Amino acid sequence: GGVNIPVSMERLTSDVVRWCADNPDELVLLLHSELAYEDSSTAYDDNGNLAGISAMEGVYSSLGVPYLECGDVYGITVGEAMKLAVLPTGGYALALDGHDQYASFCGKSNWIESQLVTCYPYGMNSTVRCTNPSNSVPMQMLKDYTLASANSDATDDYSTLGPPADLEAHPFNEIQALWQVDGKSAAAGLAHLSSLLEDNRRSHVNKEMVDMIWKGEFHSISLFAVDNVELNGNALLSVLRNACGQSDIDACGMEVAKPKMSYVHYLRIMGWALATVVVATLTWRGSVEWRRRIQERGISGLGEDLVQSCGAMT
């Protein structure tokens, strides 16, 4: 069932507004979906308006965030969307949904339960898993899923992968470039002492997606969903912005150098840090012992030692 998260919408939106002020060149989209009510009697307020939509309008209005319907962004450019999304405190943010009873998503999610690709497609006892470098089956399955989401014929059938046909109602097409989770894959991940972030890191899935975008394998991209954006996130941003057709720049796609991607796991960093501490400790202890010997024998004794050492060397 549902899980209650003890964080108000006002607080979440305030965090977004604050982030936008700190990153004034970025556009943030707040995309709703699956709005739920306690029961059907709470769906409308006393004025006959949809209670959920009215509540969100109040929150966004108080924080200066524009709240629009899906059709309001149909056919416009990112630059035009930014003009609609100007915040009074700086930056750009835009809240979007269908303004219906469920605050429907302004796009096609390409989430088909029977076709979802997990890191462990055959369960915990199989060697076929995304973290196994000698097995490419899960990665190829995910690539096929993402390519079908972007490159198949346009359709409004939510049981079929592909971009939406009715772009006025659903102006966005989501490409889910991440490992999905079901009961079996969650159990398999725990059995392998892994997690979503570890599966993402060890499978190099974000790096693979950077390569696919850079090579122009996706016919069109509007929303690109990934996990663990801290890993190769800047590279993803670079290739998405430089994809042909995304801007008026002369060079695009593979004409622009692919970003260099590297990652050092925190355990390796800890190992380097530990080695540094050990060397520093040994050096410090050696210097302490040297000073102690000087104090015990005196400078004259030390001088005799040095003379004897020099004589032995000559």
Tab-separated table of C-alpha atoms in Angstrom:
chain	number	residue	atom	x	y	z
A	1	GLY	CA	0.000	0.000	0.000
A	2	GLY	CA	0.895	3.660	0.127
A	3	VAL	CA	3.632	4.973	2.370
A	4	ASN	CA	3.110	8.268	4.177
A	5	ILE	CA	6.056	10.649	3.889
A	6	PRO	CA	6.000	13.216	6.730
A	7	VAL	CA	7.077	16.130	4.528
A	8	SER	CA	4.646	18.813	3.427
A	9	MET	CA	4.310	19.981	-0.148
A	10	GLU	CA	5.113	23.513	1.045
A	11	ARG	CA	8.483	22.361	2.352
A	12	LEU	CA	9.324	20.392	-0.791
A	13	THR	CA	8.408	23.303	-3.029
A	14	SER	CA	10.350	25.733	-0.831
A	15	ASP	CA	13.422	23.541	-1.282
A	16	VAL	CA	12.941	23.675	-5.063
A	17	VAL	CA	12.597	27.477	-5.016
A	18	ARG	CA	15.741	27.794	-2.908
A	19	TRP	CA	17.686	25.480	-5.241
A	20	CYS	CA	16.547	27.501	-8.256
A	21	ALA	CA	17.787	30.700	-6.627
A	22	ASP	CA	21.189	29.044	-6.122
A	23	ASN	CA	21.193	27.718	-9.718
A	24	PRO	CA	19.585	30.568	-11.665
A	25	ASP	CA	20.375	29.229	-15.148
A	26	GLU	CA	18.535	25.911	-14.742
A	27	LEU	CA	14.894	25.086	-15.513
A	28	VAL	CA	13.135	22.758	-13.051
A	29	LEU	CA	9.936	20.938	-14.019
A	30	LEU	CA	7.609	19.715	-11.261
A	31	LEU	CA	5.593	16.936	-12.893
A	32	HIS	CA	2.702	15.422	-10.940
A	33	SER	CA	0.858	12.143	-11.389
A	34	GLU	CA	-1.310	9.645	-9.539
A	35	LEU	CA	-2.936	12.145	-7.159
A	36	ALA	CA	-4.900	10.150	-4.578
A	37	TYR	CA	-7.744	10.968	-2.194
A	38	GLU	CA	-8.881	9.340	1.038
A	39	ASP	CA	-12.232	8.590	-0.635
A	40	SER	CA	-14.389	9.912	-3.457
A	41	SER	CA	-16.188	12.364	-1.161
A	42	THR	CA	-12.970	14.383	-0.686
A	43	ALA	CA	-12.221	14.849	-4.388
A	44	TYR	CA	-14.120	18.160	-4.587
A	45	ASP	CA	-14.140	21.195	-2.297
A	46	ASP	CA	-17.191	23.174	-1.192
A	47	ASN	CA	-17.093	25.239	-4.394
A	48	GLY	CA	-17.194	22.179	-6.615
A	49	ASN	CA	-13.545	22.481	-7.628
A	50	LEU	CA	-11.094	19.606	-7.578
A	51	ALA	CA	-9.719	19.708	-4.032
A	52	GLY	CA	-6.244	18.431	-4.900
A	53	ILE	CA	-5.719	20.870	-7.759
A	54	SER	CA	-6.995	23.768	-5.625
A	55	ALA	CA	-4.647	22.826	-2.772
A	56	MET	CA	-1.632	22.687	-5.071
A	57	GLU	CA	-2.608	25.971	-6.706
A	58	GLY	CA	-2.559	27.570	-3.247
A	59	VAL	CA	0.905	26.213	-2.433
A	60	TYR	CA	2.428	27.233	-5.757
A	61	SER	CA	0.797	30.657	-5.712
A	62	SER	CA	2.181	31.410	-2.244
A	63	LEU	CA	5.726	30.588	-3.426
A	64	GLY	CA	5.488	32.238	-6.846
A	65	VAL	CA	5.752	29.002	-8.849
A	66	PRO	CA	3.736	28.985	-12.110
A	67	TYR	CA	1.293	26.032	-12.244
A	68	LEU	CA	0.156	25.217	-15.782
A	69	GLU	CA	-1.769	22.585	-17.710
A	70	CYS	CA	-0.047	20.183	-20.093
A	71	GLY	CA	-1.348	21.921	-23.209
A	72	ASP	CA	0.216	25.222	-22.148
A	73	VAL	CA	3.683	23.921	-23.068
A	74	TYR	CA	2.682	22.135	-26.263
A	75	GLY	CA	4.952	23.065	-29.159
A	76	ILE	CA	7.100	25.590	-27.299
A	77	THR	CA	10.868	25.665	-26.962
A	78	VAL	CA	12.885	25.416	-23.763
A	79	GLY	CA	13.607	29.140	-24.006
A	80	GLU	CA	9.901	29.914	-24.240
A	81	ALA	CA	9.191	27.598	-21.307
A	82	MET	CA	11.778	29.469	-19.237
A	83	LYS	CA	9.945	32.729	-19.884
A	84	LEU	CA	6.837	31.125	-18.354
A	85	ALA	CA	8.819	29.726	-15.415
A	86	VAL	CA	10.502	32.849	-13.990
A	87	LEU	CA	10.536	32.823	-10.180
A	88	PRO	CA	10.416	36.044	-8.119
A	89	THR	CA	13.428	34.892	-6.076
A	90	GLY	CA	15.511	33.941	-9.120
A	91	GLY	CA	15.749	30.889	-11.333
A	92	TYR	CA	13.098	28.975	-13.220
A	93	ALA	CA	10.528	26.393	-12.111
A	94	LEU	CA	7.307	25.203	-13.682
A	95	ALA	CA	4.663	22.883	-12.213
A	96	LEU	CA	2.686	20.866	-14.759
A	97	ASP	CA	-0.127	18.313	-14.859
A	98	GLY	CA	-3.428	17.643	-16.593
A	99	HIS	CA	-5.407	19.609	-13.981
A	100	ASP	CA	-7.802	16.667	-13.727
A	101	GLN	CA	-8.873	14.617	-10.719
A	102	TYR	CA	-5.578	12.685	-10.679
A	103	ALA	CA	-3.212	15.515	-11.663
A	104	SER	CA	-2.231	13.347	-14.624
A	105	PHE	CA	1.335	13.255	-15.909
A	106	CYS	CA	1.996	15.491	-18.933
A	107	GLY	CA	3.641	12.750	-20.898
A	108	LYS	CA	3.900	9.091	-21.691
A	109	SER	CA	5.866	7.291	-18.992
A	110	ASN	CA	6.720	4.129	-20.977
A	111	TRP	CA	6.285	2.056	-17.829
A	112	ILE	CA	4.949	-1.348	-18.826
A	113	GLU	CA	5.012	-3.733	-15.893
A	114	SER	CA	5.308	-6.915	-17.944
A	115	GLN	CA	8.348	-5.574	-19.827
A	116	LEU	CA	10.288	-3.789	-17.070
A	117	VAL	CA	14.019	-4.512	-16.989
A	118	THR	CA	15.592	-5.198	-13.602
A	119	CYS	CA	19.213	-5.737	-12.656
A	120	TYR	CA	18.363	-9.354	-11.790
A	121	PRO	CA	15.958	-10.498	-14.546
A	122	TYR	CA	16.096	-14.189	-13.589
A	123	GLY	CA	16.181	-13.933	-9.795
A	124	MET	CA	18.833	-14.256	-7.101
A	125	ASN	CA	20.220	-17.666	-8.079
A	126	SER	CA	21.162	-16.675	-11.617
A	127	THR	CA	24.536	-15.338	-12.739
A	128	VAL	CA	22.644	-13.106	-15.182
A	129	ARG	CA	22.718	-9.777	-13.395
A	130	CYS	CA	23.677	-6.244	-14.328
A	131	THR	CA	26.634	-6.202	-11.939
A	132	ASN	CA	28.287	-9.223	-13.562
A	133	PRO	CA	30.858	-7.788	-16.014
A	134	SER	CA	30.981	-11.041	-17.994
A	135	ASN	CA	27.260	-10.997	-18.781
A	136	SER	CA	25.728	-8.305	-20.993
A	137	VAL	CA	22.152	-9.645	-21.123
A	138	PRO	CA	20.534	-7.185	-18.662
A	139	MET	CA	22.258	-4.177	-20.215
A	140	GLN	CA	21.153	-5.185	-23.708
A	141	MET	CA	17.600	-5.691	-22.429
A	142	LEU	CA	17.627	-2.177	-20.943
A	143	LYS	CA	19.053	-0.665	-24.127
A	144	ASP	CA	16.308	-2.336	-26.178
A	145	TYR	CA	13.671	-1.022	-23.745
A	146	THR	CA	14.939	2.569	-23.901
A	147	LEU	CA	15.316	2.534	-27.687
A	148	ALA	CA	11.778	1.188	-28.107
A	149	SER	CA	10.521	3.972	-25.804
A	150	ALA	CA	12.088	6.630	-28.036
A	151	ASN	CA	12.144	5.183	-31.535
A	152	SER	CA	8.935	3.165	-31.942
A	153	ASP	CA	5.933	4.526	-33.821
A	154	ALA	CA	4.002	7.183	-31.930
A	155	THR	CA	1.002	5.813	-30.044
A	156	ASP	CA	-1.271	6.776	-27.169
A	157	ASP	CA	-1.594	3.115	-26.177
A	158	TYR	CA	-0.007	2.975	-22.742
A	159	SER	CA	0.580	-0.771	-23.092
A	160	THR	CA	2.938	-0.145	-26.019
A	161	LEU	CA	6.389	1.432	-25.821
A	162	GLY	CA	6.912	4.534	-27.891
A	163	PRO	CA	6.379	8.298	-27.931
A	164	PRO	CA	2.852	9.728	-27.549
A	165	ALA	CA	0.764	10.595	-30.587
A	166	ASP	CA	-1.306	13.336	-28.926
A	167	LEU	CA	1.423	15.829	-28.082
A	168	GLU	CA	-1.009	18.493	-26.923
A	169	ALA	CA	-2.274	16.259	-24.109
A	170	HIS	CA	1.098	14.588	-23.526
A	171	PRO	CA	3.931	16.864	-24.703
A	172	PHE	CA	6.626	14.774	-22.991
A	173	ASN	CA	7.992	11.314	-23.706
A	174	GLU	CA	9.852	9.653	-20.836
A	175	ILE	CA	12.787	7.318	-21.427
A	176	GLN	CA	13.341	5.215	-18.309
A	177	ALA	CA	17.067	4.530	-18.480
A	178	LEU	CA	17.340	2.850	-15.088
A	179	TRP	CA	17.051	-0.519	-13.386
A	180	GLN	CA	13.466	-1.114	-12.315
A	181	VAL	CA	12.654	-2.919	-9.080
A	182	ASP	CA	10.151	-5.657	-8.307
A	183	GLY	CA	9.895	-8.125	-5.436
A	184	LYS	CA	12.268	-10.676	-6.984
A	185	SER	CA	14.928	-8.156	-7.952
A	186	ALA	CA	14.788	-6.509	-4.512
A	187	ALA	CA	15.376	-9.878	-2.839
A	188	ALA	CA	18.198	-10.683	-5.269
A	189	GLY	CA	19.842	-7.320	-4.620
A	190	LEU	CA	19.776	-7.899	-0.863
A	191	ALA	CA	21.188	-11.393	-1.338
A	192	HIS	CA	24.120	-9.893	-3.258
A	193	LEU	CA	24.613	-7.178	-0.599
A	194	SER	CA	23.805	-4.539	-3.173
A	195	SER	CA	21.469	-1.559	-3.513
A	196	LEU	CA	19.997	0.633	-6.248
A	197	LEU	CA	23.016	2.934	-6.110
A	198	GLU	CA	25.481	0.047	-6.138
A	199	ASP	CA	23.680	-1.671	-9.018
A	200	ASN	CA	23.832	1.605	-10.927
A	201	ARG	CA	27.532	2.135	-10.195
A	202	ARG	CA	28.749	-1.399	-10.815
A	203	SER	CA	26.760	-1.831	-14.030
A	204	HIS	CA	28.031	1.495	-15.489
A	205	VAL	CA	24.520	2.105	-16.803
A	206	ASN	CA	24.812	5.910	-16.766
A	207	LYS	CA	28.028	5.702	-18.786
A	208	GLU	CA	26.318	3.414	-21.301
A	209	MET	CA	23.498	5.935	-21.689
A	210	VAL	CA	25.995	8.754	-22.269
A	211	ASP	CA	27.486	6.687	-25.117
A	212	MET	CA	24.060	6.014	-26.652
A	213	ILE	CA	22.991	9.653	-26.526
A	214	TRP	CA	26.339	10.857	-27.910
A	215	LYS	CA	26.059	8.421	-30.839
A	216	GLY	CA	22.541	9.698	-31.620
A	217	GLU	CA	20.800	6.369	-31.086
A	218	PHE	CA	17.628	8.009	-29.721
A	219	HIS	CA	15.475	9.667	-32.382
A	220	SER	CA	14.078	12.172	-29.904
A	221	ILE	CA	14.439	12.917	-26.195
A	222	SER	CA	12.294	15.050	-23.919
A	223	LEU	CA	12.499	13.444	-20.456
A	224	PHE	CA	15.432	11.146	-19.684
A	225	ALA	CA	15.129	9.363	-16.323
A	226	VAL	CA	18.202	7.944	-14.562
A	227	ASP	CA	19.201	6.878	-11.051
A	228	ASN	CA	22.230	8.129	-9.147
A	229	VAL	CA	22.627	11.313	-11.178
A	230	GLU	CA	25.700	12.161	-9.080
A	231	LEU	CA	27.540	9.524	-11.138
A	232	ASN	CA	28.202	10.775	-14.698
A	233	GLY	CA	25.395	13.317	-14.329
A	234	ASN	CA	27.446	16.149	-15.806
A	235	ALA	CA	28.346	13.969	-18.784
A	236	LEU	CA	24.664	13.147	-19.325
A	237	LEU	CA	23.792	16.839	-19.180
A	238	SER	CA	26.525	17.648	-21.699
A	239	VAL	CA	25.509	15.085	-24.322
A	240	LEU	CA	21.799	15.868	-23.904
A	241	ARG	CA	22.392	19.570	-24.473
A	242	ASN	CA	24.699	18.899	-27.415
A	243	ALA	CA	22.361	16.390	-29.091
A	244	CYS	CA	21.546	17.400	-32.654
A	245	GLY	CA	18.308	19.339	-32.840
A	246	GLN	CA	18.462	20.537	-29.239
A	247	SER	CA	19.921	23.949	-30.077
A	248	ASP	CA	21.047	26.173	-32.937
A	249	ILE	CA	24.780	25.510	-32.440
A	250	ASP	CA	26.692	24.362	-35.527
A	251	ALA	CA	28.451	21.411	-33.889
A	252	CYS	CA	26.301	18.708	-32.324
A	253	GLY	CA	26.240	15.025	-31.459
A	254	MET	CA	29.436	13.181	-32.272
A	255	GLU	CA	30.959	16.390	-33.693
A	256	VAL	CA	31.387	17.439	-30.056
A	257	ALA	CA	33.954	15.500	-28.043
A	258	LYS	CA	32.401	12.945	-25.723
A	259	PRO	CA	32.832	13.893	-22.051
A	260	LYS	CA	35.482	12.012	-20.139
A	261	MET	CA	34.037	9.887	-17.363
A	262	SER	CA	35.852	8.434	-14.379
A	263	TYR	CA	34.865	7.262	-10.941
A	264	VAL	CA	36.840	6.403	-7.835
A	265	HIS	CA	34.924	4.313	-5.304
A	266	TYR	CA	34.855	5.610	-1.762
A	267	LEU	CA	36.538	2.421	-0.477
A	268	ARG	CA	39.579	3.149	-2.651
A	269	ILE	CA	39.656	6.718	-1.370
A	270	MET	CA	39.479	5.374	2.184
A	271	GLY	CA	42.366	3.015	1.394
A	272	TRP	CA	44.508	5.879	0.099
A	273	ALA	CA	43.614	7.973	3.127
A	274	LEU	CA	44.504	5.116	5.491
A	275	ALA	CA	47.853	4.565	3.750
A	276	THR	CA	48.588	8.288	4.044
A	277	VAL	CA	47.761	8.232	7.751
A	278	VAL	CA	50.015	5.206	8.315
A	279	VAL	CA	52.960	6.831	6.486
A	280	ALA	CA	52.439	10.087	8.371
A	281	THR	CA	52.265	8.228	11.686
A	282	LEU	CA	55.467	6.300	10.998
A	283	THR	CA	57.247	9.501	9.934
A	284	TRP	CA	56.082	11.284	13.075
A	285	ARG	CA	57.153	8.389	15.317
A	286	GLY	CA	60.553	8.313	13.622
A	287	SER	CA	61.070	12.022	14.191
A	288	VAL	CA	60.046	11.647	17.838
A	289	GLU	CA	62.540	8.807	18.327
A	290	TRP	CA	65.308	10.845	16.640
A	291	ARG	CA	64.691	13.824	18.921
A	292	ARG	CA	64.708	11.555	21.967
A	293	ARG	CA	68.103	10.107	21.039
A	294	ILE	CA	69.499	13.603	20.523
A	295	GLN	CA	68.306	14.648	23.972
A	296	GLU	CA	69.714	11.492	25.611
A	297	ARG	CA	73.174	11.579	24.068
A	298	GLY	CA	73.565	15.300	23.607
A	299	ILE	CA	74.796	17.200	20.613
A	300	SER	CA	78.436	16.148	21.128
A	301	GLY	CA	77.523	12.486	21.107
A	302	LEU	CA	75.503	13.026	17.976
A	303	GLY	CA	78.454	14.757	16.350
A	304	GLU	CA	80.695	11.782	17.131
A	305	ASP	CA	78.124	9.473	15.521
A	306	LEU	CA	78.054	11.641	12.408
A	307	VAL	CA	81.887	11.755	12.195
A	308	GLN	CA	82.080	7.985	12.545
A	309	SER	CA	79.388	7.590	9.891
A	310	CYS	CA	81.220	9.936	7.487
A	311	GLY	CA	84.518	8.121	8.113
A	312	ALA	CA	82.902	4.821	7.348
A	313	MET	CA	81.473	6.210	4.106
A	314	THR	CA	84.848	7.536	2.946
